[in-house]
GROMACS .gro file of C-alpha atoms in nm:
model
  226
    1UNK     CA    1   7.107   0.003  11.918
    2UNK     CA    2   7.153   0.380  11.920
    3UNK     CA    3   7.268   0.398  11.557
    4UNK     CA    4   6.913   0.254  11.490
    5UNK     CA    5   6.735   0.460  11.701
    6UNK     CA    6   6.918   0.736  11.509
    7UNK     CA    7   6.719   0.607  11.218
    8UNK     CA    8   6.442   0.608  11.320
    9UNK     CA    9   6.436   0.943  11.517
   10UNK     CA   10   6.546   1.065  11.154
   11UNK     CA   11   6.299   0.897  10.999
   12UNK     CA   12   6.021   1.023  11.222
   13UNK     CA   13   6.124   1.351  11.070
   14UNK     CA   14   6.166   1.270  10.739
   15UNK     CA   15   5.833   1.026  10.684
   16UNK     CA   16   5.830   1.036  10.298
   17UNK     CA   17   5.996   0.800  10.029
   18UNK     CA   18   6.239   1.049   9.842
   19UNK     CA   19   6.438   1.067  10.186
   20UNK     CA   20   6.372   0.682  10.280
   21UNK     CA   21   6.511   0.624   9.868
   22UNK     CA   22   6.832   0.860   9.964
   23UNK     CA   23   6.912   0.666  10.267
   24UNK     CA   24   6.802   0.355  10.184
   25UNK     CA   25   7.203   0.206  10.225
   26UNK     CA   26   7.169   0.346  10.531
   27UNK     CA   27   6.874   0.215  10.638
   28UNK     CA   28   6.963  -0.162  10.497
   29UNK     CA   29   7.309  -0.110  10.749
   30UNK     CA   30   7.066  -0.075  11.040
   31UNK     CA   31   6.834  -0.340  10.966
   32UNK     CA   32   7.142  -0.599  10.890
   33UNK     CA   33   7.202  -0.464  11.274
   34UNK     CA   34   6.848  -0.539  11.400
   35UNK     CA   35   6.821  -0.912  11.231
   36UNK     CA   36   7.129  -0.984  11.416
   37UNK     CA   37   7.023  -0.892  11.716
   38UNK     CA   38   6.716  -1.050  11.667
   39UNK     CA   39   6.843  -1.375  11.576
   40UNK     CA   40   7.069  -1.383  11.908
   41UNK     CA   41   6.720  -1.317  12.060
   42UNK     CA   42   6.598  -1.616  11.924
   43UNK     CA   43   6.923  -1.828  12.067
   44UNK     CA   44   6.894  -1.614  12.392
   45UNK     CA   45   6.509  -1.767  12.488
   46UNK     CA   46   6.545  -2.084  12.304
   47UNK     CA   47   6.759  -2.174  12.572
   48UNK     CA   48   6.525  -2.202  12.780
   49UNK     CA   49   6.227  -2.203  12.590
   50UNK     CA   50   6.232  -2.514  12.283
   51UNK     CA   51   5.970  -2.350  12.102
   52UNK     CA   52   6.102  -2.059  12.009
   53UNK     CA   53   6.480  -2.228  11.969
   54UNK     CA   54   6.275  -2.395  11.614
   55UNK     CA   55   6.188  -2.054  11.463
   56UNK     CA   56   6.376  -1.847  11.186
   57UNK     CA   57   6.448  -1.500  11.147
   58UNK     CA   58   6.164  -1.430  10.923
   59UNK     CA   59   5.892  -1.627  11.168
   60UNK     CA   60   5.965  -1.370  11.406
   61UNK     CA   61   6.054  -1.003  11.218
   62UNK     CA   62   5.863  -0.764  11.019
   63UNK     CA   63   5.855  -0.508  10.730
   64UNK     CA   64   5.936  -0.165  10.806
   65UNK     CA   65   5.667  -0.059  10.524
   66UNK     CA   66   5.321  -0.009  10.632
   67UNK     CA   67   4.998  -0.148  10.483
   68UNK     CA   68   4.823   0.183  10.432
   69UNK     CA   69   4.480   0.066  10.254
   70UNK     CA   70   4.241   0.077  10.554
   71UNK     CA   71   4.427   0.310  10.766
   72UNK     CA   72   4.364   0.716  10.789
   73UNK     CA   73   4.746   0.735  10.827
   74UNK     CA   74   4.907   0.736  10.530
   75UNK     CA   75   5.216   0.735  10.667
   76UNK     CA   76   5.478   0.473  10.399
   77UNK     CA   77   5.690   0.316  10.677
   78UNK     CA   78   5.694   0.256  11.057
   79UNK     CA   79   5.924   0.415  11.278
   80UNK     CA   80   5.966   0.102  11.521
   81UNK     CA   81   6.114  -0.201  11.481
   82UNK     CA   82   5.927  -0.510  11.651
   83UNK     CA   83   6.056  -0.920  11.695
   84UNK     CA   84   5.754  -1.151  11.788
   85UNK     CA   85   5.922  -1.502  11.912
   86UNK     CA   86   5.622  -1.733  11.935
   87UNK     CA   87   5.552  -2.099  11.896
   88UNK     CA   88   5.506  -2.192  11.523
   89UNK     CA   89   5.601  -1.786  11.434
   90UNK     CA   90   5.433  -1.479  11.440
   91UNK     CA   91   5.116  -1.574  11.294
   92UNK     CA   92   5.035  -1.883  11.466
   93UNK     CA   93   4.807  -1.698  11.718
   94UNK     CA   94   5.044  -1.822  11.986
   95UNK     CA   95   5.150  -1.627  12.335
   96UNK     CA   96   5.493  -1.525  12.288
   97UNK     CA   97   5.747  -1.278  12.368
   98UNK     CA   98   5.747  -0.929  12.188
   99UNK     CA   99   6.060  -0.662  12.219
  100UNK     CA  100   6.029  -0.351  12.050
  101UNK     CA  101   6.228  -0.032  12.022
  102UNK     CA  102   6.101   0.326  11.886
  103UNK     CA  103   6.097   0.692  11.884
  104UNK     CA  104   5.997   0.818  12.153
  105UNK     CA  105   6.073   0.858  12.539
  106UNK     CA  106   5.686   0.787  12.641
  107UNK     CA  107   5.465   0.510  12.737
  108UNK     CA  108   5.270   0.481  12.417
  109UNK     CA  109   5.267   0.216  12.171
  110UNK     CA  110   5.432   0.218  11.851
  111UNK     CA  111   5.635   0.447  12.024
  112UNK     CA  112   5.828   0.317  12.339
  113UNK     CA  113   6.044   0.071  12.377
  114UNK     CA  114   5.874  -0.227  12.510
  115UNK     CA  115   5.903  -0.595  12.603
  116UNK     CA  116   5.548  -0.777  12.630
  117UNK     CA  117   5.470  -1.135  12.679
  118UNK     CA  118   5.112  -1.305  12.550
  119UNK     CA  119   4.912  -1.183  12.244
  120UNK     CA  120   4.640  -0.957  12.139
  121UNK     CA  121   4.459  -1.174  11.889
  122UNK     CA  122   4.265  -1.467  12.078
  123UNK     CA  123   4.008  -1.699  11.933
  124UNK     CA  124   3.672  -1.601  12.134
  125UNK     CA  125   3.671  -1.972  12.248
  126UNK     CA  126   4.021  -1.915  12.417
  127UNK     CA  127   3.897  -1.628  12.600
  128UNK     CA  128   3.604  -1.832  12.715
  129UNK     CA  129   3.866  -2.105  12.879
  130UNK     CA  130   4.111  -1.857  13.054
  131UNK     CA  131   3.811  -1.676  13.167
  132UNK     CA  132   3.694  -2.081  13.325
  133UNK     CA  133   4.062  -2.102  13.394
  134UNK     CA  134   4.189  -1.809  13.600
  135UNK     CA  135   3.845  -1.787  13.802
  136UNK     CA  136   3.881  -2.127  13.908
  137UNK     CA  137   4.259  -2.177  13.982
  138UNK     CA  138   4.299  -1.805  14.090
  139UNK     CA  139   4.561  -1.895  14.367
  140UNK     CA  140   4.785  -2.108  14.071
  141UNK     CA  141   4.747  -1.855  13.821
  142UNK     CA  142   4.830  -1.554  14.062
  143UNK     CA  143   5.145  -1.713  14.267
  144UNK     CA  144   5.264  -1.929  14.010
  145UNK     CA  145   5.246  -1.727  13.704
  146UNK     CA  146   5.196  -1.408  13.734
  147UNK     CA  147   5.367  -1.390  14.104
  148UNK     CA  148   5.699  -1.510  13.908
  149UNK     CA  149   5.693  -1.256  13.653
  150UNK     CA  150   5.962  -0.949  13.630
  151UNK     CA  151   5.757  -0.699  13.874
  152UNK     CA  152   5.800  -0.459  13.587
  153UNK     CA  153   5.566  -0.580  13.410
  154UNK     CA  154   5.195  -0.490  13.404
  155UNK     CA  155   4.858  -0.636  13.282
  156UNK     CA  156   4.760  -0.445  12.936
  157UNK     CA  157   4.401  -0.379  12.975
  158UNK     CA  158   4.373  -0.216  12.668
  159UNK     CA  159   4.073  -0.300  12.486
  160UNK     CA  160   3.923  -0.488  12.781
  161UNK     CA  161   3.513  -0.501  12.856
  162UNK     CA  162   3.401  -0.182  13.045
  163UNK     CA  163   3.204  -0.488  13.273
  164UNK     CA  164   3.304  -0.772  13.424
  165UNK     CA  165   3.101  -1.056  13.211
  166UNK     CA  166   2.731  -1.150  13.413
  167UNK     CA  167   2.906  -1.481  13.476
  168UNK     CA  168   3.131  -1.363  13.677
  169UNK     CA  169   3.206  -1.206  14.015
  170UNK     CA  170   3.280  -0.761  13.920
  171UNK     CA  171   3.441  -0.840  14.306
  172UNK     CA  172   3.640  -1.101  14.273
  173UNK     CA  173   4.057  -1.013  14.274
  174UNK     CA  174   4.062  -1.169  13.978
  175UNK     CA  175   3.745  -0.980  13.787
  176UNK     CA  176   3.973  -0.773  13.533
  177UNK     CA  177   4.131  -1.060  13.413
  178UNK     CA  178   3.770  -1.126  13.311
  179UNK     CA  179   3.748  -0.817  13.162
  180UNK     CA  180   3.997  -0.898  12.924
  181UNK     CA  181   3.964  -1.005  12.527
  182UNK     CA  182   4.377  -1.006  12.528
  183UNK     CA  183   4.600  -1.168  12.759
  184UNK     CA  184   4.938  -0.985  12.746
  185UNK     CA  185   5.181  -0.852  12.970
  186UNK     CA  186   5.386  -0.536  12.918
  187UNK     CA  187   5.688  -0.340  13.032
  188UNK     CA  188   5.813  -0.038  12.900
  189UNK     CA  189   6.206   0.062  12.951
  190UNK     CA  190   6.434   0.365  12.834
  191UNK     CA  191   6.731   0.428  12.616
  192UNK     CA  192   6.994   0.370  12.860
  193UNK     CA  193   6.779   0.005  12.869
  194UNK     CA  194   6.833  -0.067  12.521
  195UNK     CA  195   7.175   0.085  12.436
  196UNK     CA  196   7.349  -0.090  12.713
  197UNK     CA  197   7.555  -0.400  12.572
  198UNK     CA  198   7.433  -0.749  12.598
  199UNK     CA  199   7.082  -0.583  12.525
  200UNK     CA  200   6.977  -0.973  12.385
  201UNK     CA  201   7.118  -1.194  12.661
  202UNK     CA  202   6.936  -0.918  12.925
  203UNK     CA  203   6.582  -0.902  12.723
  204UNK     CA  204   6.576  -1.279  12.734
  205UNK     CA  205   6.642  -1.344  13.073
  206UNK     CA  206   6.330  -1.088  13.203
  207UNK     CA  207   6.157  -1.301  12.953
  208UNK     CA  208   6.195  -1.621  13.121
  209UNK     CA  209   6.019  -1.503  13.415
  210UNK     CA  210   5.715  -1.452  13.183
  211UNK     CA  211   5.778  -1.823  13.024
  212UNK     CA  212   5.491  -1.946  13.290
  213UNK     CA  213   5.270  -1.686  13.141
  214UNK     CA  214   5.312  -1.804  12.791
  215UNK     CA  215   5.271  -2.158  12.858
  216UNK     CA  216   4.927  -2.078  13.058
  217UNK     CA  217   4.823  -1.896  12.767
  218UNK     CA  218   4.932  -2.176  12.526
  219UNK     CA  219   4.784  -2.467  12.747
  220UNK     CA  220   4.418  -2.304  12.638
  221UNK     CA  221   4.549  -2.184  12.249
  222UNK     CA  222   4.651  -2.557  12.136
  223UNK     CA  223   4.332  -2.734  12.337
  224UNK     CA  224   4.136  -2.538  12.114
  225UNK     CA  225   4.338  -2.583  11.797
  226UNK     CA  226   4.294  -3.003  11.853
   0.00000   0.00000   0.00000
């Protein structure tokens, strides 16, 4: 992983496509490096996860160019690379398991490296039944799914409701949860994290602890989709 990181660090400070064009060999060594990585990922959880054993390299990886047209940063190319392994691929709307590695040494997305389980794009009637869901089995959802999770990582609340919904209790233990429009879990970890060997087999076995917390999320996704 570091010579990517060394890429990407590089081209954080070189963010224009004459220098992306002059080390384009370069860059298609490093992302040869990242698909295979990526695909021994996808082995890694599919072991215990059958789901995500199904999907292909492309289900799960993206470009490194950017869609500029209705963003004020121009920038041509991210400086992160980012696998999404979730049930039918990475646009099915599925919880799933996201690893990503960038630039920085921070907390902040694109930046950090980060492994997050769930998904930030919801139907609003999916929301509505994990709201019903979580209120009403609290005790399941908190010992059973989210008590069995890596203690590294954290609710995202990014995005949530400033207010608890007037259906709910702004008291309850569970009230942020109801706060929420995206149900995702996050961790953020370091360079010695990534460039340690056996980076795959160790990012897939913190993700089984989350593998509850997917398949709560995906209970709700596919009742909805029938």
């Amino acid at each position: 992983m570091k010579e990517i990181l060394d890429f990407l660090r590089d081209l954080e400070r070189n963010i224009n496509r004459e220098w992306f064009n002059d080390n384009k060999c370069r860059y298609l060594g490093v992302l040869e490096k990242w698909n295979a990585f990526c695909e021994e990922l996808i082995r890694e959880v599919g072991e215990y996860d059958d789901d995500i054993a199904k999907l292909s390299l492309k289900d799960c990886t993206y470009r490194i160019y950017r869609d500029t047209r209705f963003s004020n940063d121009k920038s041509p190319y991210k400086t992160h690379f980012g696998a999404f392994l979730a049930p039918g691929g990475k646009k099915s709307m599925h919880s799933g398991y996201y690893f990503h590695i960038g630039t920085g040494t921070g907390s902040g997305y694109p930046h950090a490296h980060m492994l997050a389980s769930g998904n930030y794009c919801y139907d609003p009637r999916v929301v509505k039944m994990l709201r019903e869901d979580i209120s009403y089995g609290w005790e399941e959802f908190k010992n059973e799914v989210l008590g069995v999770a890596d203690p590294r990582f954290v609710a995202d609340i990014e995005g949530a409701l400033k207010k608890v919904p007037k259906d709910y209790d702004p008291d309850a233990p569970y009230a942020d949860w109801m706060r929420m429009k995206a149900y995702c879990l996050s961790m953020h970890v370091d360079d010695g994290f990534v460039t340690r060997p056996q980076l795959a087999k160790r990012v897939a076995e913190i993700f089984r602890t989350t593998k509850p917390f997917n398949d709560y999320i995906n209970r709700a996704v596919d009742f909805t989709e029938d």
